[in-house]
PDB file of C-alpha atoms and ligand atoms in Angstrom:
ATOM      1  CA  UNK A   1      -9.703 -21.476  -6.926  1.00 96.00           C
ATOM      2  CA  UNK A   2     -13.046 -20.163  -5.769  1.00 96.00           C
ATOM      3  CA  UNK A   3     -13.894 -16.733  -7.278  1.00 98.00           C
ATOM      4  CA  UNK A   4     -16.728 -15.349  -5.348  1.00 97.00           C
ATOM      5  CA  UNK A   5     -18.365 -12.084  -6.467  1.00 97.00           C
ATOM      6  CA  UNK A   6     -21.416 -11.791  -3.775  1.00 96.00           C
ATOM      7  CA  UNK A   7     -21.078 -11.304   0.087  1.00 96.00           C
ATOM      8  CA  UNK A   8     -23.559 -13.655   1.010  1.00 94.00           C
ATOM      9  CA  UNK A   9     -21.523 -16.385  -1.436  1.00 95.00           C
ATOM     10  CA  UNK A  10     -18.310 -15.306   0.442  1.00 95.00           C
ATOM     11  CA  UNK A  11     -19.939 -15.624   3.859  1.00 92.00           C
ATOM     12  CA  UNK A  12     -21.121 -19.389   3.055  1.00 90.00           C
ATOM     13  CA  UNK A  13     -17.560 -20.196   1.499  1.00 87.00           C
ATOM     14  CA  UNK A  14     -16.102 -18.658   4.788  1.00 84.00           C
ATOM     15  CA  UNK A  15     -17.689 -20.946   7.204  1.00 78.00           C
ATOM     16  CA  UNK A  16     -16.245 -23.951   4.904  1.00 75.00           C
ATOM     17  CA  UNK A  17     -12.734 -22.365   4.629  1.00 71.00           C
ATOM     18  CA  UNK A  18     -12.403 -22.055   8.468  1.00 68.00           C
ATOM     19  CA  UNK A  19     -11.980 -25.394   9.743  1.00 68.00           C
ATOM     20  CA  UNK A  20     -10.703 -25.774  13.298  1.00 59.00           C
ATOM     21  CA  UNK A  21      -7.193 -25.622  12.161  1.00 60.00           C
ATOM     22  CA  UNK A  22      -7.463 -23.647   9.247  1.00 83.00           C
ATOM     23  CA  UNK A  23      -5.631 -20.420   9.050  1.00 93.00           C
ATOM     24  CA  UNK A  24      -6.852 -17.984   6.287  1.00 95.00           C
ATOM     25  CA  UNK A  25      -4.602 -15.199   5.190  1.00 97.00           C
ATOM     26  CA  UNK A  26      -6.007 -12.060   3.283  1.00 98.00           C
ATOM     27  CA  UNK A  27      -4.296 -10.031   0.536  1.00 98.00           C
ATOM     28  CA  UNK A  28      -6.292  -6.904  -0.196  1.00 99.00           C
ATOM     29  CA  UNK A  29      -5.486  -5.593  -3.666  1.00 98.00           C
ATOM     30  CA  UNK A  30      -7.132  -3.267  -6.347  1.00 98.00           C
ATOM     31  CA  UNK A  31      -5.973  -5.651  -9.090  1.00 98.00           C
ATOM     32  CA  UNK A  32      -3.714  -5.146 -11.985  1.00 98.00           C
ATOM     33  CA  UNK A  33      -1.339  -7.400 -10.343  1.00 98.00           C
ATOM     34  CA  UNK A  34       2.161  -7.377 -10.346  1.00 98.00           C
ATOM     35  CA  UNK A  35       5.276  -9.044  -8.698  1.00 98.00           C
ATOM     36  CA  UNK A  36       5.027  -6.962  -5.741  1.00 98.00           C
ATOM     37  CA  UNK A  37       1.223  -8.100  -5.185  1.00 98.00           C
ATOM     38  CA  UNK A  38       2.620 -11.735  -5.680  1.00 98.00           C
ATOM     39  CA  UNK A  39       4.912 -11.772  -3.125  1.00 98.00           C
ATOM     40  CA  UNK A  40       2.497 -10.851  -0.336  1.00 98.00           C
ATOM     41  CA  UNK A  41       0.392 -14.035  -1.858  1.00 98.00           C
ATOM     42  CA  UNK A  42       3.671 -16.221  -1.799  1.00 98.00           C
ATOM     43  CA  UNK A  43       4.137 -14.938   1.715  1.00 98.00           C
ATOM     44  CA  UNK A  44       0.370 -15.695   2.535  1.00 98.00           C
ATOM     45  CA  UNK A  45       0.986 -19.377   1.591  1.00 97.00           C
ATOM     46  CA  UNK A  46       4.061 -19.717   4.246  1.00 97.00           C
ATOM     47  CA  UNK A  47       2.017 -18.675   7.083  1.00 97.00           C
ATOM     48  CA  UNK A  48      -1.837 -19.656   6.375  1.00 96.00           C
ATOM     49  CA  UNK A  49      -3.215 -22.647   5.359  1.00 94.00           C
ATOM     50  CA  UNK A  50      -5.882 -20.946   2.928  1.00 94.00           C
ATOM     51  CA  UNK A  51      -4.879 -17.917   0.911  1.00 97.00           C
ATOM     52  CA  UNK A  52      -7.929 -15.369   0.148  1.00 97.00           C
ATOM     53  CA  UNK A  53      -7.091 -12.496  -2.106  1.00 98.00           C
ATOM     54  CA  UNK A  54      -9.456  -9.849  -2.786  1.00 98.00           C
ATOM     55  CA  UNK A  55      -9.885  -7.365  -5.734  1.00 98.00           C
ATOM     56  CA  UNK A  56     -11.664  -4.074  -5.030  1.00 98.00           C
ATOM     57  CA  UNK A  57     -10.987  -0.766  -6.851  1.00 98.00           C
ATOM     58  CA  UNK A  58     -12.428   1.250  -3.772  1.00 98.00           C
ATOM     59  CA  UNK A  59     -13.923   4.277  -4.789  1.00 98.00           C
ATOM     60  CA  UNK A  60     -13.604   5.668  -0.925  1.00 98.00           C
ATOM     61  CA  UNK A  61     -10.248   6.010  -1.386  1.00 98.00           C
ATOM     62  CA  UNK A  62      -9.964   8.102  -4.545  1.00 98.00           C
ATOM     63  CA  UNK A  63     -10.450  11.693  -4.248  1.00 97.00           C
ATOM     64  CA  UNK A  64     -12.810  13.651  -6.625  1.00 96.00           C
ATOM     65  CA  UNK A  65     -10.211  14.718  -9.138  1.00 94.00           C
ATOM     66  CA  UNK A  66      -8.209  11.223  -9.039  1.00 97.00           C
ATOM     67  CA  UNK A  67      -7.943   8.207 -11.182  1.00 97.00           C
ATOM     68  CA  UNK A  68     -10.579   5.971  -9.921  1.00 98.00           C
ATOM     69  CA  UNK A  69     -12.326   5.831 -13.442  1.00 97.00           C
ATOM     70  CA  UNK A  70      -8.898   4.957 -15.330  1.00 97.00           C
ATOM     71  CA  UNK A  71      -7.373   3.037 -12.768  1.00 97.00           C
ATOM     72  CA  UNK A  72      -6.207  -0.204 -14.686  1.00 97.00           C
ATOM     73  CA  UNK A  73      -8.669  -3.196 -14.459  1.00 97.00           C
ATOM     74  CA  UNK A  74      -7.283  -6.155 -16.027  1.00 97.00           C
ATOM     75  CA  UNK A  75      -9.508  -9.027 -14.036  1.00 98.00           C
ATOM     76  CA  UNK A  76      -8.644 -11.889 -16.389  1.00 98.00           C
ATOM     77  CA  UNK A  77      -5.256 -11.852 -16.252  1.00 98.00           C
ATOM     78  CA  UNK A  78      -5.049 -11.091 -12.437  1.00 98.00           C
ATOM     79  CA  UNK A  79      -7.281 -14.287 -12.179  1.00 98.00           C
ATOM     80  CA  UNK A  80      -4.617 -16.295 -14.355  1.00 98.00           C
ATOM     81  CA  UNK A  81      -2.107 -14.881 -12.288  1.00 98.00           C
ATOM     82  CA  UNK A  82      -3.813 -15.908  -9.031  1.00 98.00           C
ATOM     83  CA  UNK A  83      -4.673 -19.500 -10.223  1.00 98.00           C
ATOM     84  CA  UNK A  84      -0.993 -20.127 -11.045  1.00 98.00           C
ATOM     85  CA  UNK A  85      -0.010 -19.073  -7.561  1.00 98.00           C
ATOM     86  CA  UNK A  86      -2.354 -21.674  -6.163  1.00 97.00           C
ATOM     87  CA  UNK A  87      -4.823 -18.936  -4.449  1.00 97.00           C
ATOM     88  CA  UNK A  88      -7.630 -20.677  -2.523  1.00 96.00           C
ATOM     89  CA  UNK A  89     -10.209 -17.640  -2.887  1.00 96.00           C
ATOM     90  CA  UNK A  90     -10.727 -14.578  -4.889  1.00 98.00           C
ATOM     91  CA  UNK A  91     -13.064 -11.735  -3.762  1.00 98.00           C
ATOM     92  CA  UNK A  92     -14.245  -9.681  -6.494  1.00 98.00           C
ATOM     93  CA  UNK A  93     -17.398  -7.445  -4.789  1.00 98.00           C
ATOM     94  CA  UNK A  94     -19.320  -5.044  -6.804  1.00 97.00           C
ATOM     95  CA  UNK A  95     -19.099  -1.389  -5.569  1.00 98.00           C
ATOM     96  CA  UNK A  96     -22.901  -1.598  -5.073  1.00 97.00           C
ATOM     97  CA  UNK A  97     -22.769  -4.648  -2.687  1.00 97.00           C
ATOM     98  CA  UNK A  98     -19.592  -2.772  -0.892  1.00 98.00           C
ATOM     99  CA  UNK A  99     -21.292   0.929  -0.801  1.00 98.00           C
ATOM    100  CA  UNK A 100     -25.185   0.015  -1.013  1.00 97.00           C
ATOM    101  CA  UNK A 101     -27.389   2.856  -1.159  1.00 98.00           C
ATOM    102  CA  UNK A 102     -27.722   4.781   2.277  1.00 98.00           C
ATOM    103  CA  UNK A 103     -24.199   3.531   3.391  1.00 98.00           C
ATOM    104  CA  UNK A 104     -22.872   6.158   5.986  1.00 98.00           C
ATOM    105  CA  UNK A 105     -20.369   4.424   8.009  1.00 98.00           C
ATOM    106  CA  UNK A 106     -16.470   5.385   7.791  1.00 98.00           C
ATOM    107  CA  UNK A 107     -13.665   4.489   9.781  1.00 98.00           C
ATOM    108  CA  UNK A 108     -10.878   6.876  10.028  1.00 98.00           C
ATOM    109  CA  UNK A 109      -7.671   6.716  12.097  1.00 98.00           C
ATOM    110  CA  UNK A 110      -7.163  10.337  13.453  1.00 98.00           C
ATOM    111  CA  UNK A 111      -4.024  12.178  12.829  1.00 98.00           C
ATOM    112  CA  UNK A 112      -1.896   9.651  11.233  1.00 98.00           C
ATOM    113  CA  UNK A 113      -4.340   9.714   7.932  1.00 98.00           C
ATOM    114  CA  UNK A 114      -3.610  13.681   7.743  1.00 98.00           C
ATOM    115  CA  UNK A 115       0.446  13.257   7.386  1.00 98.00           C
ATOM    116  CA  UNK A 116       2.417  12.814   4.388  1.00 98.00           C
ATOM    117  CA  UNK A 117       0.137  11.407   1.589  1.00 98.00           C
ATOM    118  CA  UNK A 118      -2.904  12.496   3.466  1.00 98.00           C
ATOM    119  CA  UNK A 119      -1.631  16.171   3.037  1.00 98.00           C
ATOM    120  CA  UNK A 120      -2.533  15.765  -0.578  1.00 98.00           C
ATOM    121  CA  UNK A 121      -5.314  13.081  -0.482  1.00 98.00           C
ATOM    122  CA  UNK A 122      -7.248  14.216   2.492  1.00 98.00           C
ATOM    123  CA  UNK A 123      -9.881  11.410   2.257  1.00 98.00           C
ATOM    124  CA  UNK A 124      -7.642   8.416   0.864  1.00 98.00           C
ATOM    125  CA  UNK A 125      -6.816   6.676   4.232  1.00 98.00           C
ATOM    126  CA  UNK A 126     -10.082   6.704   5.656  1.00 98.00           C
ATOM    127  CA  UNK A 127     -11.355   4.886   2.339  1.00 98.00           C
ATOM    128  CA  UNK A 128      -8.400   2.412   3.157  1.00 99.00           C
ATOM    129  CA  UNK A 129      -9.412   1.936   6.594  1.00 99.00           C
ATOM    130  CA  UNK A 130     -13.051   1.365   5.644  1.00 98.00           C
ATOM    131  CA  UNK A 131     -12.605  -0.838   2.900  1.00 98.00           C
ATOM    132  CA  UNK A 132      -9.780  -3.009   4.855  1.00 99.00           C
ATOM    133  CA  UNK A 133     -11.999  -3.423   8.213  1.00 98.00           C
ATOM    134  CA  UNK A 134     -15.016  -4.544   5.841  1.00 98.00           C
ATOM    135  CA  UNK A 135     -12.860  -6.975   4.093  1.00 98.00           C
ATOM    136  CA  UNK A 136     -11.762  -8.331   7.754  1.00 98.00           C
ATOM    137  CA  UNK A 137     -15.268  -8.679   8.903  1.00 97.00           C
ATOM    138  CA  UNK A 138     -16.211 -10.359   5.537  1.00 97.00           C
ATOM    139  CA  UNK A 139     -13.288 -12.794   5.176  1.00 96.00           C
ATOM    140  CA  UNK A 140     -12.332 -13.271   8.885  1.00 95.00           C
ATOM    141  CA  UNK A 141      -8.674 -13.841   8.228  1.00 96.00           C
ATOM    142  CA  UNK A 142      -6.167 -14.751  10.830  1.00 96.00           C
ATOM    143  CA  UNK A 143      -3.535 -12.881   8.922  1.00 98.00           C
ATOM    144  CA  UNK A 144      -3.614  -9.884   6.460  1.00 98.00           C
ATOM    145  CA  UNK A 145      -0.546  -9.122   4.417  1.00 98.00           C
ATOM    146  CA  UNK A 146       0.240  -5.743   3.056  1.00 99.00           C
ATOM    147  CA  UNK A 147       3.235  -4.139   1.140  1.00 98.00           C
ATOM    148  CA  UNK A 148       5.776  -1.798   2.870  1.00 98.00           C
ATOM    149  CA  UNK A 149       5.521  -0.027  -0.497  1.00 98.00           C
ATOM    150  CA  UNK A 150       2.873   1.919   1.063  1.00 98.00           C
ATOM    151  CA  UNK A 151       4.436   2.496   4.486  1.00 98.00           C
ATOM    152  CA  UNK A 152       1.976   4.951   6.005  1.00 98.00           C
ATOM    153  CA  UNK A 153      -1.048   2.320   4.999  1.00 98.00           C
ATOM    154  CA  UNK A 154       0.913  -0.218   6.986  1.00 98.00           C
ATOM    155  CA  UNK A 155       1.094   2.161   9.965  1.00 98.00           C
ATOM    156  CA  UNK A 156      -2.256   3.263   9.945  1.00 98.00           C
ATOM    157  CA  UNK A 157      -3.817  -0.314   9.430  1.00 98.00           C
ATOM    158  CA  UNK A 158      -1.564  -1.740  12.601  1.00 98.00           C
ATOM    159  CA  UNK A 159      -2.865   1.356  14.382  1.00 98.00           C
ATOM    160  CA  UNK A 160      -6.324   0.318  13.259  1.00 98.00           C
ATOM    161  CA  UNK A 161      -5.711  -2.940  14.690  1.00 98.00           C
ATOM    162  CA  UNK A 162      -4.456  -2.208  17.856  1.00 98.00           C
ATOM    163  CA  UNK A 163      -6.866   0.259  18.602  1.00 98.00           C
ATOM    164  CA  UNK A 164      -9.993  -1.619  17.729  1.00 98.00           C
ATOM    165  CA  UNK A 165      -8.907  -4.854  19.036  1.00 98.00           C
ATOM    166  CA  UNK A 166      -9.022  -6.807  15.778  1.00 98.00           C
ATOM    167  CA  UNK A 167      -7.811 -10.439  16.067  1.00 97.00           C
ATOM    168  CA  UNK A 168      -5.934 -10.025  12.648  1.00 98.00           C
ATOM    169  CA  UNK A 169      -2.002 -10.424  12.506  1.00 98.00           C
ATOM    170  CA  UNK A 170      -0.525  -7.795  10.076  1.00 98.00           C
ATOM    171  CA  UNK A 171       2.219  -9.005   8.294  1.00 98.00           C
ATOM    172  CA  UNK A 172       4.521  -6.247   6.145  1.00 98.00           C
ATOM    173  CA  UNK A 173       6.057  -7.618   3.126  1.00 98.00           C
ATOM    174  CA  UNK A 174       9.043  -5.851   1.420  1.00 98.00           C
ATOM    175  CA  UNK A 175       9.205  -3.395  -1.592  1.00 98.00           C
ATOM    176  CA  UNK A 176       9.468  -5.371  -4.854  1.00 98.00           C
ATOM    177  CA  UNK A 177      11.056  -3.235  -7.257  1.00 98.00           C
ATOM    178  CA  UNK A 178      11.784  -3.344 -10.978  1.00 98.00           C
ATOM    179  CA  UNK A 179      15.545  -3.956 -12.229  1.00 98.00           C
ATOM    180  CA  UNK A 180      16.158  -0.147 -12.406  1.00 98.00           C
ATOM    181  CA  UNK A 181      14.855   0.134  -8.785  1.00 98.00           C
ATOM    182  CA  UNK A 182      11.478   1.682  -9.546  1.00 98.00           C
ATOM    183  CA  UNK A 183       8.992   0.321  -6.953  1.00 98.00           C
ATOM    184  CA  UNK A 184       6.474  -1.689  -8.941  1.00 98.00           C
ATOM    185  CA  UNK A 185       2.850  -0.354  -9.002  1.00 98.00           C
ATOM    186  CA  UNK A 186      -0.275  -0.474 -10.905  1.00 97.00           C
ATOM    187  CA  UNK A 187       0.047   3.178 -11.643  1.00 97.00           C
ATOM    188  CA  UNK A 188       3.441   2.639 -13.513  1.00 98.00           C
ATOM    189  CA  UNK A 189       1.246   1.505 -16.323  1.00 96.00           C
ATOM    190  CA  UNK A 190       0.069   5.259 -16.796  1.00 97.00           C
ATOM    191  CA  UNK A 191       3.856   6.379 -17.392  1.00 98.00           C
ATOM    192  CA  UNK A 192       5.038   7.082 -21.140  1.00 98.00           C
ATOM    193  CA  UNK A 193       8.776   5.870 -21.864  1.00 98.00           C
ATOM    194  CA  UNK A 194      10.218   9.194 -20.657  1.00 98.00           C
ATOM    195  CA  UNK A 195       8.466   9.129 -17.685  1.00 98.00           C
ATOM    196  CA  UNK A 196       8.918   5.936 -16.945  1.00 98.00           C
ATOM    197  CA  UNK A 197      12.586   6.722 -17.061  1.00 98.00           C
ATOM    198  CA  UNK A 198      12.328   9.632 -14.977  1.00 98.00           C
ATOM    199  CA  UNK A 199      10.386   7.884 -12.169  1.00 98.00           C
ATOM    200  CA  UNK A 200      13.791   6.032 -11.448  1.00 98.00           C
ATOM    201  CA  UNK A 201      14.656   9.324  -9.499  1.00 98.00           C
ATOM    202  CA  UNK A 202      12.752   8.203  -6.476  1.00 98.00           C
ATOM    203  CA  UNK A 203      14.682   4.907  -5.973  1.00 98.00           C
ATOM    204  CA  UNK A 204      17.627   6.905  -6.504  1.00 98.00           C
ATOM    205  CA  UNK A 205      16.893   9.392  -3.990  1.00 98.00           C
ATOM    206  CA  UNK A 206      16.139   6.556  -1.207  1.00 98.00           C
ATOM    207  CA  UNK A 207      19.564   5.013  -2.063  1.00 98.00           C
ATOM    208  CA  UNK A 208      21.321   8.149  -1.895  1.00 98.00           C
ATOM    209  CA  UNK A 209      19.786   8.869   1.333  1.00 98.00           C
ATOM    210  CA  UNK A 210      20.703   5.462   2.974  1.00 98.00           C
ATOM    211  CA  UNK A 211      24.144   5.971   1.477  1.00 98.00           C
ATOM    212  CA  UNK A 212      24.582   9.368   3.244  1.00 98.00           C
ATOM    213  CA  UNK A 213      23.140   7.891   6.495  1.00 98.00           C
ATOM    214  CA  UNK A 214      25.615   4.821   6.486  1.00 97.00           C
ATOM    215  CA  UNK A 215      28.560   7.672   5.976  1.00 97.00           C
ATOM    216  CA  UNK A 216      27.224   9.286   9.205  1.00 97.00           C
ATOM    217  CA  UNK A 217      24.780  12.101   8.082  1.00 97.00           C
ATOM    218  CA  UNK A 218      22.013  12.506  11.056  1.00 97.00           C
ATOM    219  CA  UNK A 219      20.585  15.919  10.188  1.00 98.00           C
ATOM    220  CA  UNK A 220      17.555  15.127   8.265  1.00 98.00           C
ATOM    221  CA  UNK A 221      17.000  18.661   6.966  1.00 98.00           C
ATOM    222  CA  UNK A 222      20.656  17.960   4.894  1.00 98.00           C
ATOM    223  CA  UNK A 223      19.011  14.852   3.490  1.00 98.00           C
ATOM    224  CA  UNK A 224      15.727  16.646   2.592  1.00 98.00           C
ATOM    225  CA  UNK A 225      16.992  19.450   1.092  1.00 98.00           C
ATOM    226  CA  UNK A 226      19.438  17.357  -1.210  1.00 98.00           C
ATOM    227  CA  UNK A 227      16.501  15.101  -2.071  1.00 98.00           C
ATOM    228  CA  UNK A 228      14.498  18.143  -2.966  1.00 98.00           C
ATOM    229  CA  UNK A 229      17.151  19.496  -5.448  1.00 98.00           C
ATOM    230  CA  UNK A 230      17.576  16.058  -7.062  1.00 98.00           C
ATOM    231  CA  UNK A 231      13.969  15.574  -7.936  1.00 98.00           C
ATOM    232  CA  UNK A 232      13.964  19.412  -8.886  1.00 98.00           C
ATOM    233  CA  UNK A 233      16.471  18.680 -11.514  1.00 98.00           C
ATOM    234  CA  UNK A 234      14.519  15.975 -12.939  1.00 98.00           C
ATOM    235  CA  UNK A 235      12.105  17.911 -15.508  1.00 98.00           C
ATOM    236  CA  UNK A 236       9.522  15.361 -15.608  1.00 98.00           C
ATOM    237  CA  UNK A 237       9.166  15.064 -11.991  1.00 98.00           C
ATOM    238  CA  UNK A 238       7.076  17.263  -9.762  1.00 98.00           C
ATOM    239  CA  UNK A 239       7.671  16.909  -6.115  1.00 98.00           C
ATOM    240  CA  UNK A 240       4.551  16.263  -3.830  1.00 98.00           C
ATOM    241  CA  UNK A 241       6.179  15.769  -0.526  1.00 98.00           C
ATOM    242  CA  UNK A 242       9.455  14.348   0.970  1.00 98.00           C
ATOM    243  CA  UNK A 243       9.472  13.763   4.666  1.00 98.00           C
ATOM    244  CA  UNK A 244      11.864  11.587   7.433  1.00 98.00           C
ATOM    245  CA  UNK A 245       9.704  10.761  10.121  1.00 98.00           C
ATOM    246  CA  UNK A 246       9.358   8.264  13.029  1.00 98.00           C
ATOM    247  CA  UNK A 247       8.250   5.223  11.709  1.00 97.00           C
ATOM    248  CA  UNK A 248       5.377   4.295  14.400  1.00 96.00           C
ATOM    249  CA  UNK A 249       3.965   8.001  15.024  1.00 97.00           C
ATOM    250  CA  UNK A 250       4.789   9.608  11.540  1.00 98.00           C
ATOM    251  CA  UNK A 251       5.923  12.680  13.119  1.00 98.00           C
ATOM    252  CA  UNK A 252       8.722  14.273  11.520  1.00 98.00           C
ATOM    253  CA  UNK A 253      12.288  13.635  12.997  1.00 98.00           C
ATOM    254  CA  UNK A 254      15.154  16.460  12.958  1.00 98.00           C
ATOM    255  CA  UNK A 255      17.920  14.460  13.985  1.00 97.00           C
ATOM    256  CA  UNK A 256      18.370  10.664  13.280  1.00 98.00           C
ATOM    257  CA  UNK A 257      18.885   9.041  16.432  1.00 96.00           C
ATOM    258  CA  UNK A 258      16.806   5.613  15.674  1.00 96.00           C
ATOM    259  CA  UNK A 259      15.854   4.088  12.921  1.00 97.00           C
ATOM    260  CA  UNK A 260      13.247   6.508  10.565  1.00 98.00           C
ATOM    261  CA  UNK A 261      11.186   6.137   7.694  1.00 98.00           C
ATOM    262  CA  UNK A 262      12.259   8.374   4.473  1.00 98.00           C
ATOM    263  CA  UNK A 263       8.873   8.828   2.581  1.00 98.00           C
ATOM    264  CA  UNK A 264       8.139  10.922  -0.554  1.00 98.00           C
ATOM    265  CA  UNK A 265       5.613  11.299  -3.513  1.00 98.00           C
ATOM    266  CA  UNK A 266       5.979  12.881  -6.774  1.00 98.00           C
ATOM    267  CA  UNK A 267       3.916  13.707  -9.916  1.00 98.00           C
ATOM    268  CA  UNK A 268       5.169  12.536 -13.268  1.00 98.00           C
ATOM    269  CA  UNK A 269       2.421  13.955 -15.735  1.00 98.00           C
ATOM    270  CA  UNK A 270      -0.789  13.207 -14.154  1.00 97.00           C
ATOM    271  CA  UNK A 271       0.550  10.173 -12.313  1.00 98.00           C
ATOM    272  CA  UNK A 272       1.664  10.365  -8.590  1.00 98.00           C
ATOM    273  CA  UNK A 273       3.953   7.828  -7.610  1.00 98.00           C
ATOM    274  CA  UNK A 274       5.272   6.949  -3.993  1.00 98.00           C
ATOM    275  CA  UNK A 275       8.478   5.335  -2.554  1.00 98.00           C
ATOM    276  CA  UNK A 276      10.176   4.918   0.728  1.00 99.00           C
ATOM    277  CA  UNK A 277      13.018   3.430   2.526  1.00 98.00           C
ATOM    278  CA  UNK A 278      14.140   2.997   6.203  1.00 98.00           C
ATOM    279  CA  UNK A 279      17.188   5.312   7.320  1.00 98.00           C
ATOM    280  CA  UNK A 280      19.170   3.486   9.971  1.00 97.00           C
ATOM    281  CA  UNK A 281      22.040   5.620  11.753  1.00 96.00           C
ATOM    282  CA  UNK A 282      25.097   4.327  13.175  1.00 88.00           C
ATOM    283  CA  UNK A 283      24.895   4.022  16.872  1.00 80.00           C
TER     284      UNK A 283
HETATM  285  P1  LIG B 301      -2.861  -2.147  -4.618  1.00 78.45           P
HETATM  286  O1  LIG B 301      -3.326  -2.972  -5.250  1.00 78.45           O
HETATM  287  O2  LIG B 301      -1.834  -0.966  -4.939  1.00 78.45           O
HETATM  288  O3  LIG B 301      -3.691  -1.364  -3.199  1.00 78.45           O
HETATM  289  O4  LIG B 301      -1.910  -2.746  -3.303  1.00 78.45           O
HETATM  290  C1  LIG B 301      -2.258  -4.031  -2.959  1.00 78.45           C
HETATM  291  C2  LIG B 301      -1.283  -4.568  -1.980  1.00 78.45           C
HETATM  292  O5  LIG B 301      -0.130  -4.731  -2.585  1.00 78.45           O
HETATM  293  C3  LIG B 301      -0.600  -3.568  -0.783  1.00 78.45           C
HETATM  294  O6  LIG B 301      -0.613  -3.788   0.200  1.00 78.45           O
HETATM  295  C4  LIG B 301       0.617  -2.604  -1.601  1.00 78.45           C
HETATM  296  O7  LIG B 301       1.220  -2.142  -0.317  1.00 78.45           O
HETATM  297  C5  LIG B 301       1.099  -3.940  -2.189  1.00 78.45           C
HETATM  298  N1  LIG B 301       2.076  -3.743  -3.051  1.00 78.45           N
HETATM  299  C6  LIG B 301       2.056  -2.976  -4.394  1.00 78.45           C
HETATM  300  N2  LIG B 301       2.852  -2.672  -4.779  1.00 78.45           N
HETATM  301  C7  LIG B 301       4.144  -3.348  -3.823  1.00 78.45           C
HETATM  302  C8  LIG B 301       5.224  -3.427  -4.270  1.00 78.45           C
HETATM  303  N3  LIG B 301       5.744  -3.118  -5.254  1.00 78.45           N
HETATM  304  N4  LIG B 301       6.096  -4.284  -3.533  1.00 78.45           N
HETATM  305  C9  LIG B 301       5.563  -4.981  -2.279  1.00 78.45           C
HETATM  306  N5  LIG B 301       4.174  -4.932  -2.291  1.00 78.45           N
HETATM  307  C10 LIG B 301       3.606  -3.739  -2.845  1.00 78.45           C
END
């Protein structure tokens, strides 16, 4: 496994990796790796000849009062996990090389970036699309893999790829969960035992909604008000938002006719967690 820190080193290695028949799969991450990240690596193995993983805690996607400085960083452990999974290349750029003095260019997917998580995190997705595009340019992968855990991110990146005619196949992988249903997240490290227990309310709400839809419920307001009430009853949770939206344009759905995305975010102490599921109404 090659570990590369500098952009110049990456470029020279890249030309060697991209042989005539070699397909590169890129898994962008912010590190503090868990089974969710590793599921993307495993999937990459099945579709690409070379697997590249980036580890970069991207300051551009954190707001001024968010957790950039305390975001978990555990590089040695991450590298051991990636080595074990047979990753070919790990790219760990320095902030000063990604955003050197005088850096001015950002990529923003309009409208989609302002909805859902964008209401609370107004610059977040601009930071995500900027770093993802930059990583695509640097690594030049044929495929890039993302987790459905960050459903809005997947929609926005797919939009960017389509809008900018990028030659990268986007592969979205299912959410990996803990045994009690909590979606795996590097931010779960922040939770104390009581918050960790309370955080399962998100998964319970997604499952409850899926069940109601399977029973025939189609009015999204009925589902949303019950989810608000369930989260409201959890004393350690503070709801940020819950919404049922079109899976492609993220606009609100009032009556479930097609598959739709149920997405939510809530704070447990200072820790903001997200979860989502697809709701598939009976025809
Ligand atoms: P992050 O390091 O949080 O930026 O995540 C890197 C990638 O891993 C993103 O594409 C995430 O959607 C994905 N990911 C994070 N958690 C999970 C999970 N529990 N299941 C599946 N994918 C995940």
